[in-house]
Short mmCIF file of C-alpha atoms in Angstrom, two decimals:
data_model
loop_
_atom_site.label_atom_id
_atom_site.label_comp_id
_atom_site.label_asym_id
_atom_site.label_seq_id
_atom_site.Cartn_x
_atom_site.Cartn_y
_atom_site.Cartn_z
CA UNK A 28 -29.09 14.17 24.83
CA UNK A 29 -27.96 14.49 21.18
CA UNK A 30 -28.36 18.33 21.60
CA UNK A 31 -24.76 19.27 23.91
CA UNK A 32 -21.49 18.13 21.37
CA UNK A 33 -18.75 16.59 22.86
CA UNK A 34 -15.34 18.59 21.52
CA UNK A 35 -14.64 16.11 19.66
CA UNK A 36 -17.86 15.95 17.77
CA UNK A 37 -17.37 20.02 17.32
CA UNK A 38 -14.08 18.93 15.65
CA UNK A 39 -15.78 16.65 13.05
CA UNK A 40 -18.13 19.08 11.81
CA UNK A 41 -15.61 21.35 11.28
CA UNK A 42 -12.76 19.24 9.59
CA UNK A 43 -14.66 16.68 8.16
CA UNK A 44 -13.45 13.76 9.32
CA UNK A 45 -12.26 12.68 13.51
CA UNK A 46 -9.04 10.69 14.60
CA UNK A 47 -9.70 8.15 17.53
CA UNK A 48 -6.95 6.66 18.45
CA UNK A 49 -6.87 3.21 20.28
CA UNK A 50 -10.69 2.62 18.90
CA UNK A 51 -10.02 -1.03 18.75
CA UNK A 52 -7.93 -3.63 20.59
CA UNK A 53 -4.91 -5.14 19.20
CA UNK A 54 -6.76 -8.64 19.58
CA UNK A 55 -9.77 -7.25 17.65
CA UNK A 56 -7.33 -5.98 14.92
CA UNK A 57 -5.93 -9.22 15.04
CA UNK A 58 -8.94 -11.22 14.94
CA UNK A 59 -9.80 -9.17 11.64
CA UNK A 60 -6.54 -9.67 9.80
CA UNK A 61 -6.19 -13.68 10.53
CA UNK A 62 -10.48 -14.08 9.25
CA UNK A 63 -8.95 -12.43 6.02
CA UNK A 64 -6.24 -14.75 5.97
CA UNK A 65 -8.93 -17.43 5.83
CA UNK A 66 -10.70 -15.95 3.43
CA UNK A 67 -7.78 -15.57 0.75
CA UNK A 68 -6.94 -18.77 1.40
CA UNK A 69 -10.23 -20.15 0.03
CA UNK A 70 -10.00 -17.43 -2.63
CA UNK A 71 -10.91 -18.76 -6.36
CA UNK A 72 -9.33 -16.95 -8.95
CA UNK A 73 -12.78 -15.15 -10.52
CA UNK A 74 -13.38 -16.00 -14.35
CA UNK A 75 -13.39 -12.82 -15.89
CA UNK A 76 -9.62 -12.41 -14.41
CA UNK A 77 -8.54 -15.77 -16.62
CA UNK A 78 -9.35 -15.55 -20.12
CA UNK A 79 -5.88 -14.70 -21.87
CA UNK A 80 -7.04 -11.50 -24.07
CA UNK A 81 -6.17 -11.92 -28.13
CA UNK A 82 -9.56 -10.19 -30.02
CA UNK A 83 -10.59 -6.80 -29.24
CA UNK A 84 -14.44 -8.20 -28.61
CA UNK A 85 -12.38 -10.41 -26.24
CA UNK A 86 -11.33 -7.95 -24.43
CA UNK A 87 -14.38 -6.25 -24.26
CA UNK A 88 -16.47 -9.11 -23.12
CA UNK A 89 -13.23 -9.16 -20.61
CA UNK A 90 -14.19 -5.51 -19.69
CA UNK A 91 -18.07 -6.18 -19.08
CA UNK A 92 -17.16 -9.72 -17.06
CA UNK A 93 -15.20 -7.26 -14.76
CA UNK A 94 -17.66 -4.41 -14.50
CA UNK A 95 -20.49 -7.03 -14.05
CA UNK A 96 -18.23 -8.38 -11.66
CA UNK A 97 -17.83 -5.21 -9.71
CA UNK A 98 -21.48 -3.97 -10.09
CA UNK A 99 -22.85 -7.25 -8.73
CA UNK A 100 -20.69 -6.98 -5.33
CA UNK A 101 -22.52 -5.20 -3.19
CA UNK A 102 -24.45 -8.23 -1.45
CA UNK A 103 -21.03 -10.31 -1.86
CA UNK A 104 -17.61 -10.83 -0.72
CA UNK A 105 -15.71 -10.48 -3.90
CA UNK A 106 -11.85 -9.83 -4.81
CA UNK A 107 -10.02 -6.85 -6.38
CA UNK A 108 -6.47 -7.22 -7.71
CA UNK A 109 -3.52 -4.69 -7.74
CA UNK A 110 -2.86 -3.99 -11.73
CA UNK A 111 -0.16 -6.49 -12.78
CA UNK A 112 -0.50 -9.07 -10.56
CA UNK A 113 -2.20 -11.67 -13.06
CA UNK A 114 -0.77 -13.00 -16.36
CA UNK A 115 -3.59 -12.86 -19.07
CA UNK A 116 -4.33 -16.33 -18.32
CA UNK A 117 -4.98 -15.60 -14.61
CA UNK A 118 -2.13 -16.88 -12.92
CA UNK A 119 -0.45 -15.15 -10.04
CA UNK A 120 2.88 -13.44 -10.82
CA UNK A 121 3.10 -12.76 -7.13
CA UNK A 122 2.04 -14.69 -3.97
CA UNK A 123 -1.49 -14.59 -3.99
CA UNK A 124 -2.12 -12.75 -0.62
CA UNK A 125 0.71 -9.80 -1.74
CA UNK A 126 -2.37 -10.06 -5.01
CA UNK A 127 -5.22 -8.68 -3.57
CA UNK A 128 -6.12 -4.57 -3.21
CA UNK A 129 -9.54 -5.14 -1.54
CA UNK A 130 -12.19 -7.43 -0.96
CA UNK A 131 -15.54 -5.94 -1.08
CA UNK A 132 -18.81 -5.47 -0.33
CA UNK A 133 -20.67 -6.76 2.09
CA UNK A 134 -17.89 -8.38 4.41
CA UNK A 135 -20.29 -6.79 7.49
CA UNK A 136 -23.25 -8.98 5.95
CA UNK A 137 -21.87 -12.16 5.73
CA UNK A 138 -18.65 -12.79 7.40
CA UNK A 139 -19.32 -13.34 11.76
CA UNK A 140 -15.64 -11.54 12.76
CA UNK A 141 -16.74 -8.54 9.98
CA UNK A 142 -20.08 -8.23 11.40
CA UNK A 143 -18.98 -8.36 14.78
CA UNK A 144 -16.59 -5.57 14.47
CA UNK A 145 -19.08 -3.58 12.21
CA UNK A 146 -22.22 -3.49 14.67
CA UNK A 147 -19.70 -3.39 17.68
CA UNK A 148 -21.47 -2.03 20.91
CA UNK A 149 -18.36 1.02 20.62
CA UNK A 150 -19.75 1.72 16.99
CA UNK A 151 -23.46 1.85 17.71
CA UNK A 152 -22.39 3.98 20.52
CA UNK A 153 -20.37 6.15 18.22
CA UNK A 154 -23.32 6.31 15.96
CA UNK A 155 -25.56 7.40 18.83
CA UNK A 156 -22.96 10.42 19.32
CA UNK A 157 -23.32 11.32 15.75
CA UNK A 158 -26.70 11.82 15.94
CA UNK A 159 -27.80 8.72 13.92
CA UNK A 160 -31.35 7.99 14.39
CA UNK A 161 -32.16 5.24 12.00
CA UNK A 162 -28.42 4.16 10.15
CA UNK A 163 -27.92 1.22 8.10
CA UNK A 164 -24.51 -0.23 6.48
CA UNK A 165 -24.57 0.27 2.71
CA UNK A 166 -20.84 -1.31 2.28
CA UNK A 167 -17.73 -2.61 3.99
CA UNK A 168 -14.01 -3.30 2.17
CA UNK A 169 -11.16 -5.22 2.74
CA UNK A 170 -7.92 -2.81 1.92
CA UNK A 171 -4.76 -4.39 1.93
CA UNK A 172 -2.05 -1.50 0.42
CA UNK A 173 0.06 -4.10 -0.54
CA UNK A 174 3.82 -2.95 -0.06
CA UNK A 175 5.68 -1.92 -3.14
CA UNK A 176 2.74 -2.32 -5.15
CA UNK A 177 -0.30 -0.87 -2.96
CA UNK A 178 -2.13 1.94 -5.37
CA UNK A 179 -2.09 5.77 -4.74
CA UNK A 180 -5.64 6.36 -4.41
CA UNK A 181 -6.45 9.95 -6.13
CA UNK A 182 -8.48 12.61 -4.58
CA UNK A 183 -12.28 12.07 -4.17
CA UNK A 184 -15.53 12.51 -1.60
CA UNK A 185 -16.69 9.20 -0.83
CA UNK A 186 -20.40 10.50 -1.92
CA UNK A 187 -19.14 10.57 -6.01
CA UNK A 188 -19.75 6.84 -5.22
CA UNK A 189 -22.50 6.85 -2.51
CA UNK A 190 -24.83 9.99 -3.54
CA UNK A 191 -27.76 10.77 -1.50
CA UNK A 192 -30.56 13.11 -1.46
CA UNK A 193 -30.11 15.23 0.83
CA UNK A 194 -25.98 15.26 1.09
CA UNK A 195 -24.29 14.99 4.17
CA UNK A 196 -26.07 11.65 5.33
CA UNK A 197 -22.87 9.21 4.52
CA UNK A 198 -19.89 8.67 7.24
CA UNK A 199 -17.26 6.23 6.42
CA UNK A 200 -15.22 4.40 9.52
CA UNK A 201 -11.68 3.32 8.35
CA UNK A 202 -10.50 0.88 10.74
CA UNK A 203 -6.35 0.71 10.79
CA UNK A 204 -5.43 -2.69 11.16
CA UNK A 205 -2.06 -2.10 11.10
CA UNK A 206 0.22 1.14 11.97
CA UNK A 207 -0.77 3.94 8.89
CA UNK A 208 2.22 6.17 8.15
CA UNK A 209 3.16 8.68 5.99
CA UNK A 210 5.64 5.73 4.36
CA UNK A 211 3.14 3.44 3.81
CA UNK A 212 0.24 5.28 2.72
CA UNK A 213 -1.92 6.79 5.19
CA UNK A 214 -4.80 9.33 4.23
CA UNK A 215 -4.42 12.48 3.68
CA UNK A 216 -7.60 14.83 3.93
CA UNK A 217 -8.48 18.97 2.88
CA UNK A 218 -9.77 19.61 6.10
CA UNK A 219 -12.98 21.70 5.79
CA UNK A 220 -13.65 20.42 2.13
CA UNK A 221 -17.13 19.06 3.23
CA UNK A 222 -19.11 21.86 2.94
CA UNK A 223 -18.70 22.82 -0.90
CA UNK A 224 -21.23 19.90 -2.00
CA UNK A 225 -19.71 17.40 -4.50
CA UNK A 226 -18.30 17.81 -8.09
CA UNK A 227 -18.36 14.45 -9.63
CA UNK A 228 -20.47 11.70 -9.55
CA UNK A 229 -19.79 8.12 -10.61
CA UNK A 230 -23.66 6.85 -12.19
CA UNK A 231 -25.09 3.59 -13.24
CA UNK A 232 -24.86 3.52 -17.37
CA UNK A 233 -27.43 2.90 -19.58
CA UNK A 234 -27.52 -0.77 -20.26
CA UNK A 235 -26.61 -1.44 -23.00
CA UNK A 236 -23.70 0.85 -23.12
CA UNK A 237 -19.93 -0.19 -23.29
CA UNK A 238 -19.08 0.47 -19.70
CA UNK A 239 -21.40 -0.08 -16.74
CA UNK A 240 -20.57 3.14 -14.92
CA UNK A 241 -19.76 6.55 -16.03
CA UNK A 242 -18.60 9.53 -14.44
CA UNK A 243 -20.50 13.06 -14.24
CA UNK A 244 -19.00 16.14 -13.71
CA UNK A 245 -15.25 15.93 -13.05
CA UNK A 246 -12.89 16.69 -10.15
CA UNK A 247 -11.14 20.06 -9.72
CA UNK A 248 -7.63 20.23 -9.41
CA UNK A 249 -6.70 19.99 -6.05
CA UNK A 250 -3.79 22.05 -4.37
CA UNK A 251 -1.20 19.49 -3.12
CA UNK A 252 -0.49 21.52 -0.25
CA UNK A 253 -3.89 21.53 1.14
CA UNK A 254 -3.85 18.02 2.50
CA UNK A 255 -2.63 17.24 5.61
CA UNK A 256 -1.53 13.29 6.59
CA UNK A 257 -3.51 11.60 8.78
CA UNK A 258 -0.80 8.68 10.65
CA UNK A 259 -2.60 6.73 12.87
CA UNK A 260 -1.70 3.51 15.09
CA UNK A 261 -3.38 -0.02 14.66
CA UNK A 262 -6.89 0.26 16.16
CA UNK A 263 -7.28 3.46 15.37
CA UNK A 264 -10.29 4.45 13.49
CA UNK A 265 -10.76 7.62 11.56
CA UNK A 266 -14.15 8.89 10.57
CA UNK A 267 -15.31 10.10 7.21
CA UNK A 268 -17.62 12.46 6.29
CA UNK A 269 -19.23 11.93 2.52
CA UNK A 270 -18.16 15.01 1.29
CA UNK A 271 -14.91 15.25 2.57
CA UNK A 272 -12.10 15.47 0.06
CA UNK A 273 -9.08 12.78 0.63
CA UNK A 274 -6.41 10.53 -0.72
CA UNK A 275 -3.54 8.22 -0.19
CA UNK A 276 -0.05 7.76 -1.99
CA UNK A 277 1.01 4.80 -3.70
CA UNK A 278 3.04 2.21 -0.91
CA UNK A 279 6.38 2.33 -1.92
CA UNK A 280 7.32 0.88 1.38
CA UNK A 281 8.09 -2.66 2.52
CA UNK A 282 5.24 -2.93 4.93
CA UNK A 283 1.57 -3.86 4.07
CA UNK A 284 -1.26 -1.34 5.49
CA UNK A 285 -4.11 -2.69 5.93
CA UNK A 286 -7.44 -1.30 6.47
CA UNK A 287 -11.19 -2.17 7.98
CA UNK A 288 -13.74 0.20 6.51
CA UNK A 289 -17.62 0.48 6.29
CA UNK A 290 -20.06 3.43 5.07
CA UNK A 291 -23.02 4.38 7.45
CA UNK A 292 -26.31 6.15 5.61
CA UNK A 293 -28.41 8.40 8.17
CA UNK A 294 -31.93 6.29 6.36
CA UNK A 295 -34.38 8.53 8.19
CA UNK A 296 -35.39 11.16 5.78
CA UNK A 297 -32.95 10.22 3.11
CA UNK A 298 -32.55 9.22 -0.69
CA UNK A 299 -30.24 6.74 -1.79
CA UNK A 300 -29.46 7.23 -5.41
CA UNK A 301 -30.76 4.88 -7.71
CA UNK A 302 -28.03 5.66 -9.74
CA UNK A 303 -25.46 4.81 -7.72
CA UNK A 304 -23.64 1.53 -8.35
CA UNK A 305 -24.25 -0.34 -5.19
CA UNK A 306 -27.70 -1.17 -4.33
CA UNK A 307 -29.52 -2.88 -1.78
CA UNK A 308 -30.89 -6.41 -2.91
CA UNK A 309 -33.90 -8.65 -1.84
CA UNK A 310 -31.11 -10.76 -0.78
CA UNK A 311 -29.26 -7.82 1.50
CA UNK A 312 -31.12 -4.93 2.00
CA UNK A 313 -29.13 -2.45 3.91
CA UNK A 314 -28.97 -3.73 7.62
CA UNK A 315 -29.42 -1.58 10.74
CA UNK A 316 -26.45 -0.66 12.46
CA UNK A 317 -28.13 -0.55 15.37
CA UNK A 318 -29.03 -4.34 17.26
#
């Protein structure tokens, strides 16, 4: 019965991304936010984030321990600091759970409460509304928006990071954990910016090159007034489409906002790039959504 579209369905094809309020339960939220208390209470401090800079191939071998560090995430649950946070020999200047930006990439793969949520009978419904025949989870993320210190997040289409052949196979659900507002950085979204195809794409580099990644093409100048906030309460989950253009401001307020979200690929008939940065592994090849 994928054929008839609900309205709301209607209203993601056109915008580009769909607001569902009350998706999850407080207690799931909850459930969520006290596993990641667990987790960054077990943190380690990783290496590459220790060594006190002083030569300039220091520093580079500093650079590459952080790229490699990035690049080799996608099968693992790895941390990612707020600039600032660290002294150069790696110790916290700041509690270390006010530290942490995200913790990435395969939360859904190898955490039980992550996995739950992520393969939730609501969310293989969902999927089944979409349209999804065959779609596996290529990543999941952690975001904490720390408050004072959480990072804008500049405008981009979640497929400069996750390009497939054809386009228009990637849908990202962001999972509010706590209240989003316009205060403490919610997204904002171009509605309707899905169709124009994608601008800018962030590629694997040649080894052997300084940096790991590189970026081709680059992103237009977007009009400022064109967005349009997206507030949403805890448990509500907002749906991405790949192409869609959004953002979110730096948290200048005094509350956290944290955030659940994972990327869905439509598999059947589709391309991942092998140029893209994550990439399924002998160890975790992309998992069904579907159970």
């Amino acid at each position: 019965s994928g054929e008839e579209q609900s309205p709301h369905l209607f209203q993601f094809h056109k915008d580009g991304f769909l607001v569902l309020e009350q998706f999850f339960s407080t207690e799931e939220c909850d459930s969520m936010r006290s596993q990641i208390q667990r987790i960054v209470a077990e943190m380690e401090v990783p290496p590459h984030c220790r060594t006190a800079f002083s030569t300039r191939e220091e520093e580079q071998l500093q650079a590459q321990g952080s790229s490699d560090y990035f690049l080799t995430s996608g099968d693992k649950i790895r941390f990612f600091f707020e600039k600032g946070v660290l002294d150069e020999k790696g110790n916290f200047l700041v509690p270390k759970e006010k530290s942490i930006s995200k913790i990435g990439h395969a939360l859904h793969a190898y955490d039980p409460v992550f996995k739950q949520i992520t393969h939730s009978p609501k969310v293989q419904e969902l999927g089944r509304k979409l349209g999804l025949e065959r779609p596996v989870v290529v990543q999941s993320m952690y975001i904490f928006k720390q408050p004072g210190i959480g990072g804008e997040v500049t405008p981009h289409q979640d497929a400069t990071f996750l390009h497939t052949e054809p386009l228009g196979r990637v849908v990202g659900f962001w999972i509010a954990l706590e209240d989003a507002t316009k205060e403490n950085g919610c997204l904002w979204f171009i509605p309707g910016s899905h169709t124009n195809g994608i601008r800018r794409r962030m590629v694997r580099a040649a080894s052997g090159a300084s940096t790991c990644v590189e970026f081709v093409g680059s992103e237009p100048a977007y009009d400022d007034k064109q967005f349009i906030p997206l507030p949403i309460s805890k448990g509500g989950l907002i749906l991405i489409h790949g192409e869609v253009v959004h953002k979110s401001e730096l948290n200048s307020s005094e509350s956290s906002r944290h955030a659940f979200t994972f990327h869905v690929m439509e598999a059947k008939g589709t391309t991942w790039s092998k140029e893209n940065w994550l990439q399924p592994t002998p160890e975790l090849p992309f998992p069904s959504l579907y159970t």
